[in-house]
């Protein structure tokens, strides 16, 4: 009789359903943690309130502290259950940054003994980029080409007002690229010194330009680069700490890296 029951698909379905439900119910109960304000935390919060207000906490204050704690704890758990940390990019980023700090811990302040070897190892990073000095006459609308002849012969041409003026000394190539655009910079870099050319179009309008000087890339001394070296060193140490933290979790997560 019992053997026939176990051969019945409907009976097996019911038995399997009971087992699954029981297992789910057990795991659900086992994973539940009571929402409770412990005595230690209550004492801590009361002391903080008294320090802020300068008076003894009343029973109403203590009740409010417990109510606020329970509300926040329940809302926090519901937010996790709803997956807000997965769908909200700001919450996700906040949690990642907080975990990054937890993973790295408090780092000691680097000294010159740490920074000087780092500077020497990565010295190619610490340079002053090439720069150009130039004059220009600016026009909002495309000007007549005859203006180039006037400028080349030494005549004064007013043009339209430009917010940076007519003379731009020692402008780094990245600044020129950002202000005027890559085509303008390319033409500027290939131009002969002390000769007017144009009209050349930029992101602002039209320019007749004369390059007056060019300055090559120059290495920064350790003293000049010290702040950048300190920042770079700290970033690298943080990254190494996070990588070590993640490597220690390889057994916990299945990590798949797609490397071409």
Tab-separated table of C-alpha atoms in Angstrom, residues 26-173:
chain	number	residue	atom	x	y	z
A	26	UNK	CA	12.780	27.004	8.759
A	27	UNK	CA	15.345	29.082	6.884
A	28	UNK	CA	13.121	32.162	7.080
A	29	UNK	CA	12.763	31.864	10.845
A	30	UNK	CA	16.436	31.095	11.334
A	31	UNK	CA	17.508	34.156	9.334
A	32	UNK	CA	15.249	36.593	11.195
A	33	UNK	CA	17.076	38.857	13.622
A	34	UNK	CA	14.921	40.741	16.146
A	35	UNK	CA	14.754	44.520	15.768
A	36	UNK	CA	15.970	45.576	19.182
A	37	UNK	CA	17.747	48.552	20.697
A	38	UNK	CA	20.293	46.997	23.049
A	39	UNK	CA	20.982	48.472	26.470
A	40	UNK	CA	24.506	49.422	25.451
A	41	UNK	CA	23.317	51.307	22.375
A	42	UNK	CA	20.463	52.945	24.298
A	43	UNK	CA	22.939	54.203	26.908
A	44	UNK	CA	25.244	55.490	24.167
A	45	UNK	CA	22.428	57.334	22.354
A	46	UNK	CA	21.165	58.846	25.613
A	47	UNK	CA	24.654	60.144	26.450
A	48	UNK	CA	24.964	61.657	22.980
A	49	UNK	CA	21.589	63.390	23.378
A	50	UNK	CA	22.577	64.772	26.767
A	51	UNK	CA	25.873	66.081	25.404
A	52	UNK	CA	24.067	67.832	22.549
A	53	UNK	CA	21.241	69.315	24.623
A	54	UNK	CA	23.116	69.923	27.865
A	55	UNK	CA	20.325	68.373	29.973
A	56	UNK	CA	19.294	65.013	31.343
A	57	UNK	CA	17.258	62.828	28.989
A	58	UNK	CA	13.584	62.485	29.907
A	59	UNK	CA	11.557	59.255	29.577
A	60	UNK	CA	9.960	60.857	26.490
A	61	UNK	CA	13.428	61.428	24.991
A	62	UNK	CA	14.405	57.806	25.602
A	63	UNK	CA	11.149	56.553	24.092
A	64	UNK	CA	11.750	58.746	21.051
A	65	UNK	CA	15.301	57.411	20.694
A	66	UNK	CA	14.038	53.820	20.705
A	67	UNK	CA	11.201	54.628	18.295
A	68	UNK	CA	13.585	56.347	15.848
A	69	UNK	CA	16.090	53.502	16.046
A	70	UNK	CA	13.434	50.855	15.365
A	71	UNK	CA	11.968	52.865	12.475
A	72	UNK	CA	15.367	53.310	10.841
A	73	UNK	CA	16.353	49.671	11.362
A	74	UNK	CA	13.095	48.368	9.875
A	75	UNK	CA	13.296	50.780	6.925
A	76	UNK	CA	16.919	49.825	6.343
A	77	UNK	CA	16.089	46.111	6.275
A	78	UNK	CA	13.143	46.735	3.971
A	79	UNK	CA	15.366	48.780	1.665
A	80	UNK	CA	17.795	45.858	1.437
A	81	UNK	CA	14.936	43.417	0.895
A	82	UNK	CA	13.575	45.637	-1.884
A	83	UNK	CA	17.003	45.732	-3.521
A	84	UNK	CA	17.325	49.527	-3.414
A	85	UNK	CA	21.076	49.133	-3.044
A	86	UNK	CA	21.036	47.396	-6.423
A	87	UNK	CA	18.728	49.737	-8.314
A	88	UNK	CA	19.775	53.128	-6.902
A	89	UNK	CA	23.221	54.143	-8.182
A	90	UNK	CA	23.831	56.678	-5.388
A	91	UNK	CA	23.063	54.158	-2.640
A	92	UNK	CA	25.217	51.575	-4.407
A	93	UNK	CA	28.123	54.013	-4.700
A	94	UNK	CA	27.839	55.011	-1.030
A	95	UNK	CA	27.929	51.378	0.083
A	96	UNK	CA	30.885	50.622	-2.186
A	97	UNK	CA	32.884	53.571	-0.853
A	98	UNK	CA	32.074	52.660	2.742
A	99	UNK	CA	33.147	49.063	2.095
A	100	UNK	CA	36.305	50.325	0.420
A	101	UNK	CA	37.160	52.221	3.618
A	102	UNK	CA	36.394	49.128	5.678
A	103	UNK	CA	38.659	47.045	3.451
A	104	UNK	CA	41.636	49.421	3.516
A	105	UNK	CA	41.412	50.610	7.108
A	106	UNK	CA	43.185	53.738	8.281
A	107	UNK	CA	46.416	54.235	6.350
A	108	UNK	CA	49.473	55.865	7.933
A	109	UNK	CA	50.560	59.241	6.593
A	110	UNK	CA	53.300	58.647	3.983
A	111	UNK	CA	56.722	60.168	4.639
A	112	UNK	CA	59.453	61.303	2.244
A	113	UNK	CA	60.999	57.839	2.667
A	114	UNK	CA	57.886	56.438	0.984
A	115	UNK	CA	57.281	59.226	-1.512
A	116	UNK	CA	60.760	59.895	-2.955
A	117	UNK	CA	61.260	56.283	-4.226
A	118	UNK	CA	57.711	56.383	-5.619
A	119	UNK	CA	58.464	59.686	-7.391
A	120	UNK	CA	61.669	58.260	-8.923
A	121	UNK	CA	59.890	55.087	-10.043
A	122	UNK	CA	57.110	57.047	-11.779
A	123	UNK	CA	59.100	60.147	-12.707
A	124	UNK	CA	57.706	60.236	-16.268
A	125	UNK	CA	54.327	61.162	-14.798
A	126	UNK	CA	55.590	64.368	-13.238
A	127	UNK	CA	56.253	66.821	-16.042
A	128	UNK	CA	55.084	70.253	-17.111
A	129	UNK	CA	53.317	69.741	-20.427
A	130	UNK	CA	54.447	71.616	-23.562
A	131	UNK	CA	52.992	75.103	-23.891
A	132	UNK	CA	52.594	77.837	-26.475
A	133	UNK	CA	52.470	81.618	-26.270
A	134	UNK	CA	50.475	83.372	-28.991
A	135	UNK	CA	48.637	86.510	-30.015
A	136	UNK	CA	45.362	86.540	-31.882
A	137	UNK	CA	42.734	88.833	-33.349
A	138	UNK	CA	39.270	87.397	-32.797
A	139	UNK	CA	36.110	87.681	-34.921
A	140	UNK	CA	32.737	86.207	-34.050
A	141	UNK	CA	31.820	85.939	-37.752
A	142	UNK	CA	34.092	84.765	-40.551
A	143	UNK	CA	36.255	87.794	-41.463
A	144	UNK	CA	37.721	88.980	-44.754
A	145	UNK	CA	40.976	87.308	-45.733
A	146	UNK	CA	42.535	90.731	-46.519
A	147	UNK	CA	42.961	91.266	-42.773
A	148	UNK	CA	45.874	88.800	-42.833
A	149	UNK	CA	47.801	91.117	-45.166
A	150	UNK	CA	47.202	94.076	-42.834
A	151	UNK	CA	48.452	92.179	-39.812
A	152	UNK	CA	51.488	90.836	-41.691
A	153	UNK	CA	52.435	94.350	-42.737
A	154	UNK	CA	52.268	95.587	-39.154
A	155	UNK	CA	48.900	97.340	-39.253
A	156	UNK	CA	46.697	97.328	-36.143
A	157	UNK	CA	43.431	95.416	-36.484
A	158	UNK	CA	40.924	95.643	-33.632
A	159	UNK	CA	38.602	92.669	-34.202
A	160	UNK	CA	35.964	91.623	-31.670
A	161	UNK	CA	36.498	91.436	-27.925
A	162	UNK	CA	37.755	88.096	-26.609
A	163	UNK	CA	37.236	87.223	-22.949
A	164	UNK	CA	40.884	86.186	-22.462
A	165	UNK	CA	42.341	89.163	-24.289
A	166	UNK	CA	44.605	89.258	-27.334
A	167	UNK	CA	47.780	87.847	-25.778
A	168	UNK	CA	47.812	84.339	-24.305
A	169	UNK	CA	51.178	83.459	-22.715
A	170	UNK	CA	52.375	79.952	-21.802
A	171	UNK	CA	49.105	78.111	-22.418
A	172	UNK	CA	49.483	74.350	-21.969
A	173	UNK	CA	48.439	72.248	-24.938
